[in-house]
């Protein structure tokens, strides 16, 4: 990591995601001790501040770092291992056995590779779920590479569906989660926050959900992150076991609320949308995952109509198959247009907000990250616009959402530290991580 006291980042175009959606040409940002202290034109910033380092932003857009509101970094070594399944078979045949057999070293390297791909593609914050076992190794990976994250072990104690996989008993789960909270929550200058991650209702007993809610209430700023109402087959099983639709069942278990974020949320009835609104529950939309697993299309516009905060997530590599948020921004826009047969359904400006400031708000981090404003944490990304896929460029927001890809990212800064620049990973030995991925591939190639 390049330790810097202060730095000036320049850019041809600055996209702020601030309340006015300001865009500044020939811009610069002054960063000191991890915080944004000045935002303006190059002339203004250089007049007011001097810094020990200046990053040249010629032919670049400077944007807030992207916020991935639903990821499974640990599944990275299962990329390409689970194609063309629907959700329940995908879980049963590949993902759950795959997660279960990871060694501690593989949890570490698989998560590290996932986080490396995120910072490579402009993501500075991830709302991440790990495995039931050896999850400390995944948290260690997040701490080392420098990503900002809400992260925690996967919580599962029960299942009619996957009895051979689920091995932890209810009390052990809570005990180990509490130990991890004490060790990791609010560490690394507040960059790491723990999260309680019950996988989904089909793998969690009512008793476990009750204990999770109780545990959450004892800590400050501790979110619950789970999956809900993803596929119709899953929802039918939830009705059978819990006696009601998914979101009403969650409400009865007291899981809904402003400190809960739920992934997918596709098959809701009118009353369930209203429950989400009344409880101020947050939703993460995961367009690639929903398409690949043939789960359905989340009605983002409906959530917006109900004033629900919706972020954008990639989900994990077995259902995407990457962590490039640029792809998911583009697909999020396209899916709503085609779902509603309305070209204005989700314009680029709104999608970029969902992937930056609204994503940050969805994980209750919006006062500190998600936009380029004085006083906020310096989580920033520079995107190269001097490329064949970039020109001509009339509207930088349209460019970021529809034309750009993660490969165009030239620099990523988190908490004022540069973690990726010009192809170099500054916080991790990327060749070592890649070797570990290839070794895993050889081990499990059949
Ligand atoms: Zn997921």
Short mmCIF file of N, CA and C in Angstrom, two decimals, residues 40-194:
data_model
loop_
_atom_site.label_atom_id
_atom_site.label_comp_id
_atom_site.label_asym_id
_atom_site.label_seq_id
_atom_site.Cartn_x
_atom_site.Cartn_y
_atom_site.Cartn_z
N UNK A 40 -12.92 20.50 -6.52
CA UNK A 40 -13.12 21.68 -7.37
C UNK A 40 -12.42 21.52 -8.70
N UNK A 41 -12.20 22.66 -9.35
CA UNK A 41 -11.43 22.61 -10.59
C UNK A 41 -9.95 22.49 -10.21
N UNK A 42 -9.15 22.09 -11.18
CA UNK A 42 -7.71 21.97 -10.93
C UNK A 42 -7.15 23.29 -10.42
N UNK A 43 -7.58 24.37 -11.07
CA UNK A 43 -7.06 25.69 -10.68
C UNK A 43 -7.40 25.99 -9.23
N UNK A 44 -8.65 25.75 -8.86
CA UNK A 44 -9.08 26.02 -7.47
C UNK A 44 -8.31 25.18 -6.46
N UNK A 45 -8.19 23.88 -6.75
CA UNK A 45 -7.56 22.97 -5.78
C UNK A 45 -6.07 23.28 -5.63
N UNK A 46 -5.39 23.50 -6.76
CA UNK A 46 -3.95 23.79 -6.67
C UNK A 46 -3.68 25.13 -6.00
N UNK A 47 -4.64 26.03 -6.10
CA UNK A 47 -4.49 27.33 -5.45
C UNK A 47 -4.61 27.19 -3.93
N UNK A 48 -5.53 26.33 -3.51
CA UNK A 48 -5.83 26.22 -2.08
C UNK A 48 -4.95 25.21 -1.34
N UNK A 49 -4.52 24.13 -2.04
CA UNK A 49 -3.80 23.06 -1.36
C UNK A 49 -2.50 22.74 -2.08
N UNK A 50 -1.54 22.22 -1.31
CA UNK A 50 -0.39 21.60 -1.97
C UNK A 50 -0.23 20.22 -1.36
N UNK A 51 0.23 19.27 -2.17
CA UNK A 51 0.29 17.88 -1.70
C UNK A 51 1.63 17.27 -2.02
N UNK A 52 1.97 16.19 -1.30
CA UNK A 52 3.25 15.53 -1.54
C UNK A 52 3.22 14.72 -2.83
N UNK A 53 2.00 14.34 -3.28
CA UNK A 53 1.91 13.57 -4.51
C UNK A 53 0.72 14.06 -5.35
N UNK A 54 0.91 14.04 -6.65
CA UNK A 54 -0.18 14.40 -7.57
C UNK A 54 -0.39 13.24 -8.53
N UNK A 55 -1.63 12.77 -8.65
CA UNK A 55 -1.94 11.72 -9.62
C UNK A 55 -2.52 12.40 -10.85
N UNK A 56 -1.89 12.13 -11.97
CA UNK A 56 -2.31 12.74 -13.24
C UNK A 56 -3.61 12.10 -13.73
N UNK A 57 -4.59 12.92 -14.00
CA UNK A 57 -5.88 12.38 -14.43
C UNK A 57 -6.20 12.73 -15.88
N UNK A 58 -5.15 12.88 -16.66
CA UNK A 58 -5.34 13.18 -18.08
C UNK A 58 -6.09 12.03 -18.75
N UNK A 59 -7.14 12.33 -19.51
CA UNK A 59 -7.95 11.29 -20.16
C UNK A 59 -8.61 10.34 -19.17
N UNK A 60 -9.01 10.88 -18.04
CA UNK A 60 -9.63 10.02 -17.02
C UNK A 60 -10.91 10.68 -16.48
N UNK A 61 -11.85 9.79 -16.06
CA UNK A 61 -12.99 10.23 -15.24
C UNK A 61 -12.66 9.81 -13.81
N UNK A 62 -12.85 10.73 -12.87
CA UNK A 62 -12.73 10.37 -11.46
C UNK A 62 -14.15 10.18 -10.91
N UNK A 63 -14.37 9.01 -10.35
CA UNK A 63 -15.71 8.66 -9.88
C UNK A 63 -15.63 8.17 -8.43
N UNK A 64 -16.74 8.24 -7.69
CA UNK A 64 -16.73 7.58 -6.37
C UNK A 64 -16.46 6.08 -6.58
N UNK A 65 -15.77 5.46 -5.67
CA UNK A 65 -15.59 4.00 -5.75
C UNK A 65 -16.95 3.33 -5.77
N UNK A 66 -17.06 2.23 -6.50
CA UNK A 66 -18.36 1.56 -6.61
C UNK A 66 -18.62 0.72 -5.35
N UNK A 67 -19.90 0.62 -5.01
CA UNK A 67 -20.30 -0.12 -3.80
C UNK A 67 -21.07 -1.36 -4.25
N UNK A 68 -20.48 -2.51 -4.01
CA UNK A 68 -21.10 -3.79 -4.39
C UNK A 68 -21.90 -4.29 -3.18
N UNK A 69 -23.23 -4.21 -3.27
CA UNK A 69 -24.04 -4.48 -2.07
C UNK A 69 -24.35 -5.96 -1.85
N UNK A 70 -23.83 -6.84 -2.71
CA UNK A 70 -24.01 -8.28 -2.43
C UNK A 70 -22.94 -9.09 -3.15
N UNK A 71 -22.01 -9.63 -2.36
CA UNK A 71 -20.95 -10.43 -2.97
C UNK A 71 -20.62 -11.63 -2.10
N UNK A 72 -19.98 -12.61 -2.75
CA UNK A 72 -19.45 -13.78 -2.05
C UNK A 72 -18.01 -13.94 -2.54
N UNK A 73 -17.10 -13.17 -1.96
CA UNK A 73 -15.70 -13.24 -2.42
C UNK A 73 -15.16 -14.67 -2.35
N UNK A 74 -15.58 -15.39 -1.33
CA UNK A 74 -15.02 -16.73 -1.09
C UNK A 74 -15.38 -17.72 -2.20
N UNK A 75 -16.42 -17.42 -2.96
CA UNK A 75 -16.81 -18.35 -4.04
C UNK A 75 -15.97 -18.19 -5.32
N UNK A 76 -14.97 -17.32 -5.27
CA UNK A 76 -14.23 -17.01 -6.51
C UNK A 76 -13.59 -18.27 -7.13
N UNK A 77 -13.08 -19.17 -6.30
CA UNK A 77 -12.47 -20.39 -6.86
C UNK A 77 -13.51 -21.32 -7.50
N UNK A 78 -14.79 -21.01 -7.35
CA UNK A 78 -15.84 -21.81 -8.00
C UNK A 78 -16.34 -21.16 -9.29
N UNK A 79 -15.63 -20.12 -9.74
CA UNK A 79 -15.98 -19.44 -10.99
C UNK A 79 -15.99 -20.46 -12.13
N UNK A 80 -17.09 -20.51 -12.87
CA UNK A 80 -17.16 -21.41 -14.02
C UNK A 80 -17.43 -22.86 -13.65
N UNK A 81 -17.66 -23.13 -12.37
CA UNK A 81 -17.91 -24.50 -11.91
C UNK A 81 -19.40 -24.81 -11.82
N UNK A 82 -20.23 -23.77 -11.93
CA UNK A 82 -21.66 -23.98 -11.66
C UNK A 82 -22.52 -23.28 -12.69
N UNK A 83 -22.22 -23.51 -13.96
CA UNK A 83 -22.97 -22.82 -15.00
C UNK A 83 -24.26 -23.56 -15.35
N UNK A 84 -25.24 -22.80 -15.71
CA UNK A 84 -26.48 -23.33 -16.28
C UNK A 84 -27.27 -24.25 -15.35
N UNK A 85 -27.35 -23.80 -14.09
CA UNK A 85 -28.25 -24.43 -13.11
C UNK A 85 -29.26 -23.39 -12.64
N UNK A 86 -30.41 -23.86 -12.11
CA UNK A 86 -31.29 -22.96 -11.36
C UNK A 86 -30.87 -23.00 -9.90
N UNK A 87 -31.36 -22.03 -9.13
CA UNK A 87 -30.84 -21.77 -7.79
C UNK A 87 -30.65 -23.01 -6.90
N UNK A 88 -31.69 -23.81 -6.70
CA UNK A 88 -31.58 -24.87 -5.68
C UNK A 88 -30.61 -25.96 -6.10
N UNK A 89 -30.60 -26.34 -7.37
CA UNK A 89 -29.62 -27.32 -7.86
C UNK A 89 -28.21 -26.73 -7.85
N UNK A 90 -28.13 -25.47 -8.18
CA UNK A 90 -26.85 -24.74 -8.19
C UNK A 90 -26.22 -24.80 -6.79
N UNK A 91 -27.05 -24.59 -5.79
CA UNK A 91 -26.57 -24.65 -4.40
C UNK A 91 -26.19 -26.08 -4.03
N UNK A 92 -27.12 -27.00 -4.32
CA UNK A 92 -26.97 -28.39 -3.86
C UNK A 92 -25.82 -29.10 -4.55
N UNK A 93 -25.70 -28.91 -5.87
CA UNK A 93 -24.71 -29.69 -6.62
C UNK A 93 -23.31 -29.11 -6.61
N UNK A 94 -23.21 -27.79 -6.55
CA UNK A 94 -21.86 -27.20 -6.67
C UNK A 94 -21.48 -26.27 -5.52
N UNK A 95 -22.31 -25.28 -5.27
CA UNK A 95 -21.87 -24.19 -4.40
C UNK A 95 -21.70 -24.62 -2.93
N UNK A 96 -22.71 -25.29 -2.38
CA UNK A 96 -22.57 -25.69 -0.97
C UNK A 96 -21.46 -26.72 -0.77
N UNK A 97 -21.39 -27.79 -1.59
CA UNK A 97 -20.25 -28.71 -1.41
C UNK A 97 -18.91 -28.02 -1.66
N UNK A 98 -18.90 -27.11 -2.63
CA UNK A 98 -17.66 -26.38 -2.93
C UNK A 98 -17.19 -25.55 -1.75
N UNK A 99 -18.12 -24.79 -1.17
CA UNK A 99 -17.76 -23.99 0.01
C UNK A 99 -17.32 -24.89 1.16
N UNK A 100 -18.03 -26.01 1.34
CA UNK A 100 -17.74 -26.89 2.49
C UNK A 100 -16.34 -27.48 2.42
N UNK A 101 -15.84 -27.74 1.22
CA UNK A 101 -14.55 -28.43 1.15
C UNK A 101 -13.35 -27.47 1.07
N UNK A 102 -13.58 -26.18 1.06
CA UNK A 102 -12.46 -25.24 1.07
C UNK A 102 -11.63 -25.42 2.34
N UNK A 103 -10.32 -25.49 2.17
CA UNK A 103 -9.44 -25.43 3.34
C UNK A 103 -9.34 -23.97 3.78
N UNK A 104 -8.75 -23.76 4.94
CA UNK A 104 -8.59 -22.39 5.43
C UNK A 104 -7.77 -21.55 4.44
N UNK A 105 -6.71 -22.16 3.90
CA UNK A 105 -5.85 -21.49 2.92
C UNK A 105 -6.65 -21.13 1.65
N UNK A 106 -7.54 -22.04 1.25
CA UNK A 106 -8.35 -21.78 0.05
C UNK A 106 -9.40 -20.70 0.30
N UNK A 107 -9.95 -20.67 1.51
CA UNK A 107 -10.87 -19.57 1.85
C UNK A 107 -10.13 -18.24 1.70
N UNK A 108 -8.91 -18.22 2.22
CA UNK A 108 -8.09 -17.00 2.17
C UNK A 108 -7.81 -16.59 0.71
N UNK A 109 -7.28 -17.52 -0.07
CA UNK A 109 -6.88 -17.18 -1.44
C UNK A 109 -8.06 -16.91 -2.36
N UNK A 110 -9.13 -17.66 -2.18
CA UNK A 110 -10.32 -17.47 -3.01
C UNK A 110 -10.94 -16.08 -2.73
N UNK A 111 -11.00 -15.73 -1.44
CA UNK A 111 -11.53 -14.39 -1.08
C UNK A 111 -10.60 -13.30 -1.60
N UNK A 112 -9.30 -13.53 -1.45
CA UNK A 112 -8.32 -12.53 -1.88
C UNK A 112 -8.42 -12.28 -3.39
N UNK A 113 -8.58 -13.36 -4.15
CA UNK A 113 -8.72 -13.20 -5.60
C UNK A 113 -9.99 -12.41 -5.93
N UNK A 114 -11.06 -12.71 -5.22
CA UNK A 114 -12.31 -11.96 -5.41
C UNK A 114 -12.13 -10.48 -5.11
N UNK A 115 -11.51 -10.18 -3.98
CA UNK A 115 -11.30 -8.76 -3.61
C UNK A 115 -10.36 -8.08 -4.61
N UNK A 116 -9.36 -8.83 -5.09
CA UNK A 116 -8.43 -8.26 -6.08
C UNK A 116 -9.20 -7.88 -7.35
N UNK A 117 -10.11 -8.75 -7.76
CA UNK A 117 -10.90 -8.43 -8.95
C UNK A 117 -11.78 -7.20 -8.70
N UNK A 118 -12.30 -7.10 -7.49
CA UNK A 118 -13.14 -5.93 -7.17
C UNK A 118 -12.35 -4.63 -7.27
N UNK A 119 -11.18 -4.59 -6.62
CA UNK A 119 -10.44 -3.32 -6.64
C UNK A 119 -9.92 -3.04 -8.05
N UNK A 120 -9.64 -4.12 -8.81
CA UNK A 120 -9.21 -3.97 -10.21
C UNK A 120 -10.28 -3.31 -11.07
N UNK A 121 -11.54 -3.53 -10.67
CA UNK A 121 -12.65 -3.06 -11.49
C UNK A 121 -13.42 -1.91 -10.82
N UNK A 122 -12.76 -1.21 -9.92
CA UNK A 122 -13.31 0.04 -9.39
C UNK A 122 -14.21 -0.07 -8.18
N UNK A 123 -14.35 -1.27 -7.64
CA UNK A 123 -15.18 -1.41 -6.43
C UNK A 123 -14.32 -1.15 -5.20
N UNK A 124 -14.82 -0.28 -4.34
CA UNK A 124 -14.06 0.04 -3.12
C UNK A 124 -14.73 -0.52 -1.87
N UNK A 125 -16.02 -0.87 -1.98
CA UNK A 125 -16.74 -1.43 -0.83
C UNK A 125 -17.54 -2.65 -1.26
N UNK A 126 -17.51 -3.69 -0.42
CA UNK A 126 -18.28 -4.90 -0.70
C UNK A 126 -19.07 -5.30 0.54
N UNK A 127 -20.31 -5.70 0.31
CA UNK A 127 -21.14 -6.27 1.37
C UNK A 127 -21.05 -7.78 1.16
N UNK A 128 -20.22 -8.44 1.96
CA UNK A 128 -19.73 -9.76 1.58
C UNK A 128 -20.11 -10.87 2.57
N UNK A 129 -20.40 -12.05 2.00
CA UNK A 129 -20.70 -13.24 2.80
C UNK A 129 -19.59 -14.26 2.63
N UNK A 130 -19.15 -14.88 3.72
CA UNK A 130 -18.08 -15.88 3.62
C UNK A 130 -18.66 -17.30 3.77
N UNK A 131 -17.87 -18.19 4.31
CA UNK A 131 -18.29 -19.60 4.50
C UNK A 131 -18.71 -19.82 5.95
N UNK A 132 -19.28 -21.01 6.22
CA UNK A 132 -19.61 -21.34 7.61
C UNK A 132 -18.32 -21.58 8.41
N UNK A 133 -17.31 -22.13 7.77
CA UNK A 133 -16.08 -22.49 8.47
C UNK A 133 -14.91 -21.63 7.97
N UNK A 134 -13.90 -21.49 8.78
CA UNK A 134 -12.65 -20.79 8.41
C UNK A 134 -12.87 -19.39 7.83
N UNK A 135 -13.95 -18.74 8.26
CA UNK A 135 -14.23 -17.42 7.69
C UNK A 135 -13.23 -16.36 8.16
N UNK A 136 -12.54 -16.62 9.27
CA UNK A 136 -11.50 -15.66 9.70
C UNK A 136 -10.47 -15.45 8.58
N UNK A 137 -10.24 -16.51 7.80
CA UNK A 137 -9.26 -16.39 6.70
C UNK A 137 -9.75 -15.42 5.63
N UNK A 138 -11.07 -15.39 5.40
CA UNK A 138 -11.63 -14.45 4.43
C UNK A 138 -11.55 -13.01 4.94
N UNK A 139 -11.79 -12.84 6.24
CA UNK A 139 -11.70 -11.50 6.82
C UNK A 139 -10.25 -11.01 6.79
N UNK A 140 -9.33 -11.97 7.02
CA UNK A 140 -7.90 -11.63 6.95
C UNK A 140 -7.55 -11.11 5.53
N UNK A 141 -8.10 -11.77 4.52
CA UNK A 141 -7.86 -11.34 3.13
C UNK A 141 -8.36 -9.91 2.90
N UNK A 142 -9.55 -9.62 3.43
CA UNK A 142 -10.12 -8.26 3.27
C UNK A 142 -9.25 -7.22 3.96
N UNK A 143 -8.78 -7.57 5.15
CA UNK A 143 -7.94 -6.63 5.89
C UNK A 143 -6.65 -6.36 5.13
N UNK A 144 -6.05 -7.42 4.61
CA UNK A 144 -4.75 -7.26 3.94
C UNK A 144 -4.84 -6.45 2.66
N UNK A 145 -5.84 -6.74 1.84
CA UNK A 145 -5.89 -6.08 0.53
C UNK A 145 -6.39 -4.64 0.64
N UNK A 146 -7.10 -4.35 1.74
CA UNK A 146 -7.49 -2.96 1.99
C UNK A 146 -8.87 -2.58 1.53
N UNK A 147 -9.69 -3.56 1.15
CA UNK A 147 -11.05 -3.21 0.71
C UNK A 147 -11.91 -2.81 1.91
N UNK A 148 -12.90 -1.97 1.65
CA UNK A 148 -13.87 -1.62 2.71
C UNK A 148 -14.98 -2.65 2.63
N UNK A 149 -15.40 -3.18 3.76
CA UNK A 149 -16.41 -4.24 3.68
C UNK A 149 -17.22 -4.42 4.95
N UNK A 150 -18.48 -4.79 4.74
CA UNK A 150 -19.24 -5.45 5.79
C UNK A 150 -19.10 -6.93 5.47
N UNK A 151 -18.69 -7.71 6.44
CA UNK A 151 -18.30 -9.08 6.14
C UNK A 151 -18.52 -9.97 7.36
N UNK A 152 -18.80 -11.23 7.12
CA UNK A 152 -18.95 -12.16 8.23
C UNK A 152 -19.12 -13.57 7.73
N UNK A 153 -19.11 -14.50 8.68
CA UNK A 153 -19.27 -15.90 8.31
C UNK A 153 -20.69 -16.16 7.82
N UNK A 154 -20.87 -17.25 7.09
CA UNK A 154 -22.20 -17.67 6.65
C UNK A 154 -22.85 -18.43 7.80
N UNK A 155 -24.12 -18.11 8.07
CA UNK A 155 -24.81 -18.73 9.20
C UNK A 155 -25.87 -19.70 8.68
N UNK A 156 -25.71 -20.99 9.01
CA UNK A 156 -26.69 -22.01 8.59
C UNK A 156 -26.73 -23.11 9.65
N UNK A 157 -27.92 -23.46 10.08
CA UNK A 157 -28.00 -24.52 11.09
C UNK A 157 -28.99 -25.62 10.74
N UNK A 158 -29.71 -25.45 9.65
CA UNK A 158 -30.82 -26.38 9.43
C UNK A 158 -31.19 -26.41 7.96
N UNK A 159 -31.58 -27.60 7.51
CA UNK A 159 -32.12 -27.65 6.17
C UNK A 159 -32.74 -28.99 5.85
N UNK A 160 -33.92 -28.93 5.29
CA UNK A 160 -34.48 -30.15 4.72
C UNK A 160 -33.76 -30.48 3.43
N UNK A 161 -33.27 -29.44 2.81
CA UNK A 161 -32.74 -29.56 1.46
C UNK A 161 -31.31 -30.07 1.41
N UNK A 162 -30.48 -29.62 2.35
CA UNK A 162 -29.05 -29.88 2.23
C UNK A 162 -28.48 -30.45 3.55
N UNK A 163 -29.05 -31.54 4.06
CA UNK A 163 -28.67 -32.01 5.40
C UNK A 163 -27.20 -32.40 5.51
N UNK A 164 -26.63 -32.91 4.45
CA UNK A 164 -25.24 -33.40 4.52
C UNK A 164 -24.22 -32.26 4.58
N UNK A 165 -24.64 -31.06 4.21
CA UNK A 165 -23.69 -29.95 4.14
C UNK A 165 -23.67 -29.17 5.46
N UNK A 166 -24.83 -29.00 6.04
CA UNK A 166 -24.95 -28.12 7.21
C UNK A 166 -24.51 -28.87 8.45
N UNK A 167 -23.44 -28.39 9.06
CA UNK A 167 -22.92 -29.15 10.19
C UNK A 167 -22.92 -28.37 11.50
N UNK A 168 -23.09 -27.07 11.45
CA UNK A 168 -22.97 -26.30 12.68
C UNK A 168 -24.28 -26.29 13.47
N UNK A 169 -24.16 -26.40 14.77
CA UNK A 169 -25.40 -26.31 15.55
C UNK A 169 -25.63 -24.85 15.96
N UNK A 170 -26.88 -24.58 16.30
CA UNK A 170 -27.34 -23.20 16.48
C UNK A 170 -26.48 -22.41 17.47
N UNK A 171 -26.22 -23.00 18.64
CA UNK A 171 -25.46 -22.26 19.66
C UNK A 171 -24.02 -22.01 19.23
N UNK A 172 -23.43 -23.01 18.57
CA UNK A 172 -22.04 -22.85 18.10
C UNK A 172 -21.95 -21.69 17.12
N UNK A 173 -22.94 -21.60 16.24
CA UNK A 173 -22.95 -20.52 15.23
C UNK A 173 -22.92 -19.15 15.91
N UNK A 174 -23.82 -18.97 16.86
CA UNK A 174 -23.92 -17.67 17.51
C UNK A 174 -22.65 -17.36 18.30
N UNK A 175 -22.16 -18.39 18.97
CA UNK A 175 -20.92 -18.21 19.75
C UNK A 175 -19.76 -17.79 18.85
N UNK A 176 -19.62 -18.46 17.69
CA UNK A 176 -18.48 -18.11 16.82
C UNK A 176 -18.70 -16.74 16.16
N UNK A 177 -19.96 -16.41 15.86
CA UNK A 177 -20.23 -15.08 15.28
C UNK A 177 -19.89 -13.99 16.31
N UNK A 178 -20.26 -14.21 17.56
CA UNK A 178 -19.96 -13.21 18.61
C UNK A 178 -18.45 -13.03 18.78
N UNK A 179 -17.73 -14.14 18.68
CA UNK A 179 -16.26 -14.07 18.80
C UNK A 179 -15.69 -13.21 17.65
N UNK A 180 -16.25 -13.44 16.45
CA UNK A 180 -15.77 -12.66 15.30
C UNK A 180 -16.15 -11.18 15.42
N UNK A 181 -17.34 -10.92 15.96
CA UNK A 181 -17.73 -9.52 16.14
C UNK A 181 -16.71 -8.83 17.04
N UNK A 182 -16.40 -9.48 18.17
CA UNK A 182 -15.45 -8.88 19.12
C UNK A 182 -14.08 -8.67 18.47
N UNK A 183 -13.71 -9.56 17.59
CA UNK A 183 -12.38 -9.46 16.99
C UNK A 183 -12.31 -8.51 15.79
N UNK A 184 -13.37 -8.46 15.01
CA UNK A 184 -13.25 -7.76 13.72
C UNK A 184 -14.13 -6.53 13.52
N UNK A 185 -15.27 -6.45 14.25
CA UNK A 185 -16.23 -5.37 13.97
C UNK A 185 -15.61 -4.00 14.28
N UNK A 186 -15.75 -3.11 13.33
CA UNK A 186 -15.24 -1.73 13.47
C UNK A 186 -13.72 -1.68 13.63
N UNK A 187 -13.02 -2.51 12.87
CA UNK A 187 -11.55 -2.48 12.91
C UNK A 187 -11.01 -1.85 11.63
N UNK A 188 -9.69 -1.71 11.54
CA UNK A 188 -9.00 -1.15 10.37
C UNK A 188 -9.53 0.27 10.08
N UNK A 189 -9.46 1.12 11.07
CA UNK A 189 -9.95 2.49 10.91
C UNK A 189 -11.43 2.53 10.51
N UNK A 190 -12.19 1.52 10.97
CA UNK A 190 -13.62 1.45 10.66
C UNK A 190 -13.92 0.89 9.28
N UNK A 191 -12.89 0.44 8.58
CA UNK A 191 -13.05 -0.08 7.22
C UNK A 191 -13.71 -1.47 7.20
N UNK A 192 -13.51 -2.23 8.26
CA UNK A 192 -14.12 -3.55 8.37
C UNK A 192 -15.24 -3.49 9.40
N UNK A 193 -16.45 -3.82 8.94
CA UNK A 193 -17.58 -3.94 9.86
C UNK A 193 -18.11 -5.36 9.73
N UNK A 194 -18.44 -5.95 10.85
CA UNK A 194 -18.94 -7.33 10.79
C UNK A 194 -20.40 -7.32 10.34
#
